PDB file of C-alpha atoms and ligand atoms in Angstrom:
ATOM      1  CA  UNK A  14       0.000   0.000   0.000  1.00  0.00           C
ATOM      2  CA  UNK A  15       1.254   3.482  -0.875  1.00  0.00           C
ATOM      3  CA  UNK A  16       1.890   5.664   2.225  1.00  0.00           C
ATOM      4  CA  UNK A  17       0.590   9.228   1.975  1.00  0.00           C
ATOM      5  CA  UNK A  18       3.326  11.591   0.800  1.00  0.00           C
ATOM      6  CA  UNK A  19       5.526   8.784  -0.408  1.00  0.00           C
ATOM      7  CA  UNK A  20       6.635   9.020  -4.019  1.00  0.00           C
ATOM      8  CA  UNK A  21       5.313   6.287  -6.281  1.00  0.00           C
ATOM      9  CA  UNK A  22       8.363   4.378  -7.583  1.00  0.00           C
ATOM     10  CA  UNK A  23       8.201   2.414 -10.811  1.00  0.00           C
ATOM     11  CA  UNK A  24      10.836   0.131 -12.306  1.00  0.00           C
ATOM     12  CA  UNK A  25      11.006  -0.175 -16.081  1.00  0.00           C
ATOM     13  CA  UNK A  26      12.687  -3.133 -17.743  1.00  0.00           C
ATOM     14  CA  UNK A  27      12.819  -2.968 -21.510  1.00  0.00           C
ATOM     15  CA  UNK A  28      14.072  -5.795 -23.676  1.00  0.00           C
ATOM     16  CA  UNK A  29      13.491  -7.993 -26.634  1.00  0.00           C
ATOM     17  CA  UNK A  30      12.377 -10.862 -24.365  1.00  0.00           C
ATOM     18  CA  UNK A  31      12.823 -13.346 -27.198  1.00  0.00           C
ATOM     19  CA  UNK A  32      11.990 -15.276 -25.029  1.00  0.00           C
ATOM     20  CA  UNK A  33      11.820 -14.035 -21.415  1.00  0.00           C
ATOM     21  CA  UNK A  34      13.936 -16.135 -19.002  1.00  0.00           C
ATOM     22  CA  UNK A  35      15.024 -16.305 -15.348  1.00  0.00           C
ATOM     23  CA  UNK A  36      17.979 -13.975 -16.077  1.00  0.00           C
ATOM     24  CA  UNK A  37      15.394 -11.201 -16.602  1.00  0.00           C
ATOM     25  CA  UNK A  38      13.027 -12.172 -13.807  1.00  0.00           C
ATOM     26  CA  UNK A  39      15.276 -12.719 -10.806  1.00  0.00           C
ATOM     27  CA  UNK A  40      17.234  -9.416 -11.062  1.00  0.00           C
ATOM     28  CA  UNK A  41      13.917  -7.575 -11.573  1.00  0.00           C
ATOM     29  CA  UNK A  42      12.560  -9.080  -8.364  1.00  0.00           C
ATOM     30  CA  UNK A  43      15.707  -8.282  -6.386  1.00  0.00           C
ATOM     31  CA  UNK A  44      15.689  -4.663  -7.615  1.00  0.00           C
ATOM     32  CA  UNK A  45      11.973  -4.324  -6.800  1.00  0.00           C
ATOM     33  CA  UNK A  46      12.655  -5.466  -3.245  1.00  0.00           C
ATOM     34  CA  UNK A  47      15.858  -3.430  -2.778  1.00  0.00           C
ATOM     35  CA  UNK A  48      14.268  -0.172  -3.977  1.00  0.00           C
ATOM     36  CA  UNK A  49      10.790  -0.898  -2.600  1.00  0.00           C
ATOM     37  CA  UNK A  50       9.314  -0.364  -6.069  1.00  0.00           C
ATOM     38  CA  UNK A  51       5.546  -0.248  -6.338  1.00  0.00           C
ATOM     39  CA  UNK A  52       5.650  -1.805  -9.801  1.00  0.00           C
ATOM     40  CA  UNK A  53       8.047  -3.239 -12.335  1.00  0.00           C
ATOM     41  CA  UNK A  54       6.871  -2.832 -15.920  1.00  0.00           C
ATOM     42  CA  UNK A  55       8.248  -5.323 -18.447  1.00  0.00           C
ATOM     43  CA  UNK A  56       8.330  -3.575 -21.819  1.00  0.00           C
ATOM     44  CA  UNK A  57       8.936  -5.813 -24.834  1.00  0.00           C
ATOM     45  CA  UNK A  58      10.194  -3.783 -27.772  1.00  0.00           C
ATOM     46  CA  UNK A  59       8.497  -3.912 -31.143  1.00  0.00           C
ATOM     47  CA  UNK A  60      11.443  -3.175 -33.386  1.00  0.00           C
ATOM     48  CA  UNK A  61      14.790  -2.977 -31.559  1.00  0.00           C
ATOM     49  CA  UNK A  62      16.917  -0.073 -32.924  1.00  0.00           C
ATOM     50  CA  UNK A  63      20.346  -1.633 -32.331  1.00  0.00           C
ATOM     51  CA  UNK A  64      19.985  -5.273 -33.311  1.00  0.00           C
ATOM     52  CA  UNK A  65      18.548  -7.819 -35.722  1.00  0.00           C
ATOM     53  CA  UNK A  66      14.833  -8.512 -35.731  1.00  0.00           C
ATOM     54  CA  UNK A  67      13.495 -10.859 -33.039  1.00  0.00           C
ATOM     55  CA  UNK A  68      12.731 -14.485 -33.875  1.00  0.00           C
ATOM     56  CA  UNK A  69       9.099 -14.300 -32.703  1.00  0.00           C
ATOM     57  CA  UNK A  70       6.625 -11.445 -33.274  1.00  0.00           C
ATOM     58  CA  UNK A  71       5.961  -8.878 -30.591  1.00  0.00           C
ATOM     59  CA  UNK A  72       2.546 -10.269 -29.580  1.00  0.00           C
ATOM     60  CA  UNK A  73       4.066 -13.726 -28.918  1.00  0.00           C
ATOM     61  CA  UNK A  74       6.968 -12.309 -26.871  1.00  0.00           C
ATOM     62  CA  UNK A  75       4.475 -10.233 -24.904  1.00  0.00           C
ATOM     63  CA  UNK A  76       2.293 -13.272 -24.228  1.00  0.00           C
ATOM     64  CA  UNK A  77       5.306 -15.177 -22.886  1.00  0.00           C
ATOM     65  CA  UNK A  78       6.185 -12.252 -20.591  1.00  0.00           C
ATOM     66  CA  UNK A  79       2.595 -12.233 -19.370  1.00  0.00           C
ATOM     67  CA  UNK A  80       2.803 -15.932 -18.539  1.00  0.00           C
ATOM     68  CA  UNK A  81       6.212 -15.539 -16.870  1.00  0.00           C
ATOM     69  CA  UNK A  82       5.175 -12.795 -14.433  1.00  0.00           C
ATOM     70  CA  UNK A  83       1.704 -14.101 -13.607  1.00  0.00           C
ATOM     71  CA  UNK A  84       1.008 -13.843  -9.884  1.00  0.00           C
ATOM     72  CA  UNK A  85       4.138 -11.832  -8.971  1.00  0.00           C
ATOM     73  CA  UNK A  86       3.158  -8.736  -7.001  1.00  0.00           C
ATOM     74  CA  UNK A  87       3.749  -5.511  -8.902  1.00  0.00           C
ATOM     75  CA  UNK A  88       5.055  -7.181 -12.055  1.00  0.00           C
ATOM     76  CA  UNK A  89       3.199  -5.807 -15.073  1.00  0.00           C
ATOM     77  CA  UNK A  90       3.451  -6.462 -18.821  1.00  0.00           C
ATOM     78  CA  UNK A  91       3.430  -3.126 -20.606  1.00  0.00           C
ATOM     79  CA  UNK A  92       2.704  -3.299 -24.340  1.00  0.00           C
ATOM     80  CA  UNK A  93       3.221   0.382 -25.268  1.00  0.00           C
ATOM     81  CA  UNK A  94       6.199  -0.281 -27.570  1.00  0.00           C
ATOM     82  CA  UNK A  95       4.480  -3.038 -29.495  1.00  0.00           C
ATOM     83  CA  UNK A  96       2.199  -0.920 -31.609  1.00  0.00           C
ATOM     84  CA  UNK A  97       4.687   1.832 -32.344  1.00  0.00           C
ATOM     85  CA  UNK A  98       5.927   2.050 -35.916  1.00  0.00           C
ATOM     86  CA  UNK A  99       9.681   2.302 -36.496  1.00  0.00           C
ATOM     87  CA  UNK A 100      12.438   1.680 -33.953  1.00  0.00           C
ATOM     88  CA  UNK A 101      11.566   1.609 -30.230  1.00  0.00           C
ATOM     89  CA  UNK A 102      13.617   4.426 -28.715  1.00  0.00           C
ATOM     90  CA  UNK A 103      13.753   4.316 -24.916  1.00  0.00           C
ATOM     91  CA  UNK A 104      13.535   8.089 -24.608  1.00  0.00           C
ATOM     92  CA  UNK A 105      10.154   8.076 -26.388  1.00  0.00           C
ATOM     93  CA  UNK A 106       8.940   5.272 -24.130  1.00  0.00           C
ATOM     94  CA  UNK A 107       9.968   7.357 -21.107  1.00  0.00           C
ATOM     95  CA  UNK A 108       8.147  10.410 -22.474  1.00  0.00           C
ATOM     96  CA  UNK A 109       5.031   8.309 -22.763  1.00  0.00           C
ATOM     97  CA  UNK A 110       5.380   7.050 -19.159  1.00  0.00           C
ATOM     98  CA  UNK A 111       5.937  10.610 -17.923  1.00  0.00           C
ATOM     99  CA  UNK A 112       2.820  11.805 -19.719  1.00  0.00           C
ATOM    100  CA  UNK A 113       0.805   8.955 -18.207  1.00  0.00           C
ATOM    101  CA  UNK A 114       2.190   8.894 -14.664  1.00  0.00           C
ATOM    102  CA  UNK A 115       2.851  12.592 -14.058  1.00  0.00           C
ATOM    103  CA  UNK A 116       5.885  14.638 -13.038  1.00  0.00           C
ATOM    104  CA  UNK A 117       6.213  13.268  -9.506  1.00  0.00           C
ATOM    105  CA  UNK A 118       6.394   9.511 -10.094  1.00  0.00           C
ATOM    106  CA  UNK A 119       9.893   8.074  -9.719  1.00  0.00           C
ATOM    107  CA  UNK A 120      10.806   6.280 -12.930  1.00  0.00           C
ATOM    108  CA  UNK A 121      13.707   3.819 -12.681  1.00  0.00           C
ATOM    109  CA  UNK A 122      15.081   2.528 -15.962  1.00  0.00           C
ATOM    110  CA  UNK A 123      16.797  -0.800 -15.187  1.00  0.00           C
ATOM    111  CA  UNK A 124      19.727  -1.949 -17.271  1.00  0.00           C
ATOM    112  CA  UNK A 125      22.663  -4.357 -17.140  1.00  0.00           C
ATOM    113  CA  UNK A 126      26.199  -3.070 -16.558  1.00  0.00           C
ATOM    114  CA  UNK A 127      27.199  -3.931 -20.160  1.00  0.00           C
ATOM    115  CA  UNK A 128      24.346  -1.965 -21.704  1.00  0.00           C
ATOM    116  CA  UNK A 129      25.096   0.942 -19.333  1.00  0.00           C
ATOM    117  CA  UNK A 130      28.566   1.336 -20.892  1.00  0.00           C
ATOM    118  CA  UNK A 131      26.884   2.088 -24.230  1.00  0.00           C
ATOM    119  CA  UNK A 132      24.414   4.642 -22.794  1.00  0.00           C
ATOM    120  CA  UNK A 133      26.088   7.728 -24.376  1.00  0.00           C
ATOM    121  CA  UNK A 134      25.345   6.244 -27.826  1.00  0.00           C
ATOM    122  CA  UNK A 135      21.620   5.875 -27.123  1.00  0.00           C
ATOM    123  CA  UNK A 136      19.166   8.278 -28.730  1.00  0.00           C
ATOM    124  CA  UNK A 137      19.018  11.566 -26.670  1.00  0.00           C
ATOM    125  CA  UNK A 138      20.855  10.238 -23.594  1.00  0.00           C
ATOM    126  CA  UNK A 139      20.619  13.522 -21.650  1.00  0.00           C
ATOM    127  CA  UNK A 140      16.848  13.579 -22.054  1.00  0.00           C
ATOM    128  CA  UNK A 141      16.758  10.016 -20.843  1.00  0.00           C
ATOM    129  CA  UNK A 142      18.298  11.138 -17.547  1.00  0.00           C
ATOM    130  CA  UNK A 143      15.932  14.092 -17.382  1.00  0.00           C
ATOM    131  CA  UNK A 144      13.023  11.661 -17.565  1.00  0.00           C
ATOM    132  CA  UNK A 145      14.205   8.755 -15.386  1.00  0.00           C
ATOM    133  CA  UNK A 146      16.738   7.425 -12.920  1.00  0.00           C
ATOM    134  CA  UNK A 147      19.090   4.752 -14.163  1.00  0.00           C
ATOM    135  CA  UNK A 148      19.459   1.607 -12.078  1.00  0.00           C
ATOM    136  CA  UNK A 149      22.410  -0.504 -13.122  1.00  0.00           C
ATOM    137  CA  UNK A 150      22.134  -4.179 -12.233  1.00  0.00           C
ATOM    138  CA  UNK A 151      25.592  -5.415 -11.382  1.00  0.00           C
ATOM    139  CA  UNK A 152      26.989  -8.789 -10.560  1.00  0.00           C
ATOM    140  CA  UNK A 153      28.805  -8.889  -7.213  1.00  0.00           C
ATOM    141  CA  UNK A 154      32.491  -8.064  -7.832  1.00  0.00           C
ATOM    142  CA  UNK A 155      31.886  -7.267 -11.478  1.00  0.00           C
ATOM    143  CA  UNK A 156      35.228  -6.160 -12.980  1.00  0.00           C
ATOM    144  CA  UNK A 157      35.668  -2.405 -13.455  1.00  0.00           C
ATOM    145  CA  UNK A 158      34.964  -1.513 -17.071  1.00  0.00           C
ATOM    146  CA  UNK A 159      37.446   0.236 -19.377  1.00  0.00           C
ATOM    147  CA  UNK A 160      37.644   4.033 -19.051  1.00  0.00           C
ATOM    148  CA  UNK A 161      34.583   5.634 -20.636  1.00  0.00           C
ATOM    149  CA  UNK A 162      34.892   9.446 -20.657  1.00  0.00           C
ATOM    150  CA  UNK A 163      31.573   9.983 -22.511  1.00  0.00           C
ATOM    151  CA  UNK A 164      29.730   8.006 -19.850  1.00  0.00           C
ATOM    152  CA  UNK A 165      31.602   9.776 -17.048  1.00  0.00           C
ATOM    153  CA  UNK A 166      30.529  13.164 -18.466  1.00  0.00           C
ATOM    154  CA  UNK A 167      26.920  12.039 -18.853  1.00  0.00           C
ATOM    155  CA  UNK A 168      26.519  10.808 -15.262  1.00  0.00           C
ATOM    156  CA  UNK A 169      28.762  13.352 -13.500  1.00  0.00           C
ATOM    157  CA  UNK A 170      27.154  14.537 -10.250  1.00  0.00           C
ATOM    158  CA  UNK A 171      24.298  12.043 -10.577  1.00  0.00           C
ATOM    159  CA  UNK A 172      25.668   8.873  -8.978  1.00  0.00           C
ATOM    160  CA  UNK A 173      24.117   7.973  -5.594  1.00  0.00           C
ATOM    161  CA  UNK A 174      26.024   5.707  -3.248  1.00  0.00           C
ATOM    162  CA  UNK A 175      22.798   4.572  -1.656  1.00  0.00           C
ATOM    163  CA  UNK A 176      19.925   3.365  -3.853  1.00  0.00           C
ATOM    164  CA  UNK A 177      17.552   4.779  -1.197  1.00  0.00           C
ATOM    165  CA  UNK A 178      18.335   8.283  -2.487  1.00  0.00           C
ATOM    166  CA  UNK A 179      16.418   7.594  -5.688  1.00  0.00           C
ATOM    167  CA  UNK A 180      13.080   8.046  -3.950  1.00  0.00           C
ATOM    168  CA  UNK A 181      13.984  11.687  -3.181  1.00  0.00           C
ATOM    169  CA  UNK A 182      13.571  12.733  -6.827  1.00  0.00           C
ATOM    170  CA  UNK A 183      11.495  11.633  -9.809  1.00  0.00           C
ATOM    171  CA  UNK A 184      14.468  11.294 -12.208  1.00  0.00           C
ATOM    172  CA  UNK A 185      18.091  12.147 -12.911  1.00  0.00           C
ATOM    173  CA  UNK A 186      20.021   9.892 -10.525  1.00  0.00           C
ATOM    174  CA  UNK A 187      22.159   6.844 -11.207  1.00  0.00           C
ATOM    175  CA  UNK A 188      22.701   3.954  -8.835  1.00  0.00           C
ATOM    176  CA  UNK A 189      24.246   0.500  -8.899  1.00  0.00           C
ATOM    177  CA  UNK A 190      22.583  -2.513  -7.303  1.00  0.00           C
ATOM    178  CA  UNK A 191      24.139  -5.927  -6.870  1.00  0.00           C
ATOM    179  CA  UNK A 192      21.910  -8.687  -8.155  1.00  0.00           C
ATOM    180  CA  UNK A 193      22.215 -12.405  -8.665  1.00  0.00           C
ATOM    181  CA  UNK A 194      22.982 -12.379 -12.340  1.00  0.00           C
ATOM    182  CA  UNK A 195      22.277 -15.730 -13.866  1.00  0.00           C
ATOM    183  CA  UNK A 196      24.344 -16.646 -16.906  1.00  0.00           C
ATOM    184  CA  UNK A 197      21.268 -17.136 -19.073  1.00  0.00           C
ATOM    185  CA  UNK A 198      20.599 -15.404 -22.380  1.00  0.00           C
ATOM    186  CA  UNK A 199      17.709 -15.557 -24.800  1.00  0.00           C
ATOM    187  CA  UNK A 200      20.302 -16.331 -27.483  1.00  0.00           C
ATOM    188  CA  UNK A 201      21.282 -19.490 -25.581  1.00  0.00           C
ATOM    189  CA  UNK A 202      17.620 -20.453 -25.090  1.00  0.00           C
ATOM    190  CA  UNK A 203      16.941 -20.027 -28.826  1.00  0.00           C
ATOM    191  CA  UNK A 204      20.044 -22.084 -29.650  1.00  0.00           C
ATOM    192  CA  UNK A 205      18.811 -24.944 -27.458  1.00  0.00           C
ATOM    193  CA  UNK A 206      15.393 -24.841 -29.101  1.00  0.00           C
ATOM    194  CA  UNK A 207      16.972 -24.724 -32.572  1.00  0.00           C
ATOM    195  CA  UNK A 208      18.932 -27.848 -31.664  1.00  0.00           C
ATOM    196  CA  UNK A 209      15.750 -29.565 -30.451  1.00  0.00           C
ATOM    197  CA  UNK A 210      17.043 -29.528 -26.854  1.00  0.00           C
ATOM    198  CA  UNK A 211      15.121 -28.597 -23.733  1.00  0.00           C
ATOM    199  CA  UNK A 212      15.578 -25.117 -22.173  1.00  0.00           C
ATOM    200  CA  UNK A 213      13.727 -26.235 -19.037  1.00  0.00           C
ATOM    201  CA  UNK A 214      14.794 -24.524 -15.761  1.00  0.00           C
ATOM    202  CA  UNK A 215      16.309 -21.576 -17.671  1.00  0.00           C
ATOM    203  CA  UNK A 216      12.828 -20.076 -17.918  1.00  0.00           C
ATOM    204  CA  UNK A 217       9.504 -20.484 -16.102  1.00  0.00           C
ATOM    205  CA  UNK A 218       7.674 -23.753 -16.797  1.00  0.00           C
ATOM    206  CA  UNK A 219       4.633 -21.802 -17.994  1.00  0.00           C
ATOM    207  CA  UNK A 220       6.776 -20.223 -20.722  1.00  0.00           C
ATOM    208  CA  UNK A 221       8.307 -23.548 -21.720  1.00  0.00           C
ATOM    209  CA  UNK A 222       4.843 -25.148 -21.874  1.00  0.00           C
ATOM    210  CA  UNK A 223       3.582 -22.372 -24.169  1.00  0.00           C
ATOM    211  CA  UNK A 224       6.629 -22.728 -26.457  1.00  0.00           C
ATOM    212  CA  UNK A 225       5.912 -26.430 -26.868  1.00  0.00           C
ATOM    213  CA  UNK A 226       2.158 -26.123 -27.128  1.00  0.00           C
ATOM    214  CA  UNK A 227       2.265 -23.335 -29.707  1.00  0.00           C
ATOM    215  CA  UNK A 228       5.357 -24.703 -31.461  1.00  0.00           C
ATOM    216  CA  UNK A 229       7.277 -21.461 -31.074  1.00  0.00           C
ATOM    217  CA  UNK A 230      10.923 -20.934 -32.072  1.00  0.00           C
ATOM    218  CA  UNK A 231      10.524 -23.782 -34.580  1.00  0.00           C
ATOM    219  CA  UNK A 232      10.224 -26.223 -31.699  1.00  0.00           C
ATOM    220  CA  UNK A 233       8.189 -28.952 -33.463  1.00  0.00           C
ATOM    221  CA  UNK A 234      10.228 -28.742 -36.632  1.00  0.00           C
ATOM    222  CA  UNK A 235      13.507 -29.042 -34.734  1.00  0.00           C
ATOM    223  CA  UNK A 236      12.220 -32.018 -32.769  1.00  0.00           C
ATOM    224  CA  UNK A 237      11.330 -33.907 -35.946  1.00  0.00           C
ATOM    225  CA  UNK A 238      13.583 -36.919 -36.182  1.00  0.00           C
ATOM    226  CA  UNK A 239      14.185 -36.887 -32.419  1.00  0.00           C
ATOM    227  CA  UNK A 240      10.674 -38.006 -31.506  1.00  0.00           C
ATOM    228  CA  UNK A 241       9.804 -39.970 -34.622  1.00  0.00           C
TER     229      UNK A 241
HETATM  230  P1  ATP B  16      19.567 -11.892 -26.399  1.00  0.00           P
HETATM  231  O1  ATP B  16      20.390 -13.087 -25.944  1.00  0.00           O
HETATM  232  O2  ATP B  16      18.567 -12.222 -27.463  1.00  0.00           O
HETATM  233  O3  ATP B  16      20.440 -10.711 -26.746  1.00  0.00           O
HETATM  234  P2  ATP B  16      18.903 -11.245 -23.627  1.00  0.00           P
HETATM  235  O4  ATP B  16      18.794 -12.556 -22.943  1.00  0.00           O
HETATM  236  O5  ATP B  16      20.171 -10.461 -23.383  1.00  0.00           O
HETATM  237  O6  ATP B  16      18.650 -11.425 -25.187  1.00  0.00           O
HETATM  238  P3  ATP B  16      17.156  -8.936 -23.635  1.00  0.00           P
HETATM  239  O7  ATP B  16      15.707  -9.055 -23.896  1.00  0.00           O
HETATM  240  O8  ATP B  16      18.001  -8.362 -24.690  1.00  0.00           O
HETATM  241  O9  ATP B  16      17.653 -10.416 -23.222  1.00  0.00           O
HETATM  242  O10 ATP B  16      17.434  -8.204 -22.251  1.00  0.00           O
HETATM  243  C1  ATP B  16      16.554  -7.325 -21.625  1.00  0.00           C
HETATM  244  C2  ATP B  16      17.236  -6.742 -20.395  1.00  0.00           C
HETATM  245  O11 ATP B  16      17.556  -7.783 -19.473  1.00  0.00           O
HETATM  246  C3  ATP B  16      18.576  -6.046 -20.696  1.00  0.00           C
HETATM  247  O12 ATP B  16      18.653  -4.889 -19.860  1.00  0.00           O
HETATM  248  C4  ATP B  16      19.619  -7.046 -20.301  1.00  0.00           C
HETATM  249  O13 ATP B  16      20.835  -6.417 -19.881  1.00  0.00           O
HETATM  250  C5  ATP B  16      18.937  -7.766 -19.144  1.00  0.00           C
HETATM  251  N1  ATP B  16      19.384  -9.163 -19.047  1.00  0.00           N
HETATM  252  C6  ATP B  16      19.309 -10.119 -19.985  1.00  0.00           C
HETATM  253  N2  ATP B  16      19.808 -11.289 -19.545  1.00  0.00           N
HETATM  254  C7  ATP B  16      20.210 -11.054 -18.277  1.00  0.00           C
HETATM  255  C8  ATP B  16      20.822 -11.868 -17.251  1.00  0.00           C
HETATM  256  N3  ATP B  16      21.119 -13.154 -17.469  1.00  0.00           N
HETATM  257  N4  ATP B  16      21.067 -11.282 -16.042  1.00  0.00           N
HETATM  258  C9  ATP B  16      20.766  -9.983 -15.826  1.00  0.00           C
HETATM  259  N5  ATP B  16      20.194  -9.152 -16.733  1.00  0.00           N
HETATM  260  C10 ATP B  16      19.923  -9.687 -17.942  1.00  0.00           C
END
């Protein structure tokens, strides 16, 4: 329940989710609990700007996210990028959240430490920090990255030692949170499925069941010969 006067805090996790797996879900849960987030929105992208097109269409990836987060308090599938034409730029997604949730809501854009290194190359990075906080999910004892002067300039004066300081402002701060990062990637899940091998326990059973039932990621085709 939201206490009176307390800022509403919302985590935002964008991704291709092709398909969603435990490497997305567990860090999201740990960050929700560490920051006391009211919600975490999972935002599958329609057309990713920086990479090849996803294997499955947006509506399928969204359905799998929906199945994965079912029953988890505050976890919400947010389909706003799915209908948008052209590349899904994060800054435009944040503008749409700001318009919907108002100036006072705390928006926390969650990203991995690797993606964070590339932040200066994102579309309108300064606006991104005007619209949201950045929460960097780090593995314990993650090695220090190479020097990155563009990133240093972008985040100068914004880094908070304590994640609790994020709730004092709606946007503009950067913090690092240690999470259990599981060495799982959607690429590895797709490779298993392409080889007709089971990805079970890398993703929720409900997601695996739907992949088999609906013959996603070429599952039936790849199994031919193994079951016959
Ligand atoms: P792919 O292998 O297809 O590139 P992916 O598994 O990296 O996909 P994305 O949908 O691209 O998944 O990732 C969405 C978000 O989740 C990104 O911010 C990414 O850094 C983060 N993420 C993905 N996998 C992990 C993981 N194993 N642990 C922590 N964060 C992860």
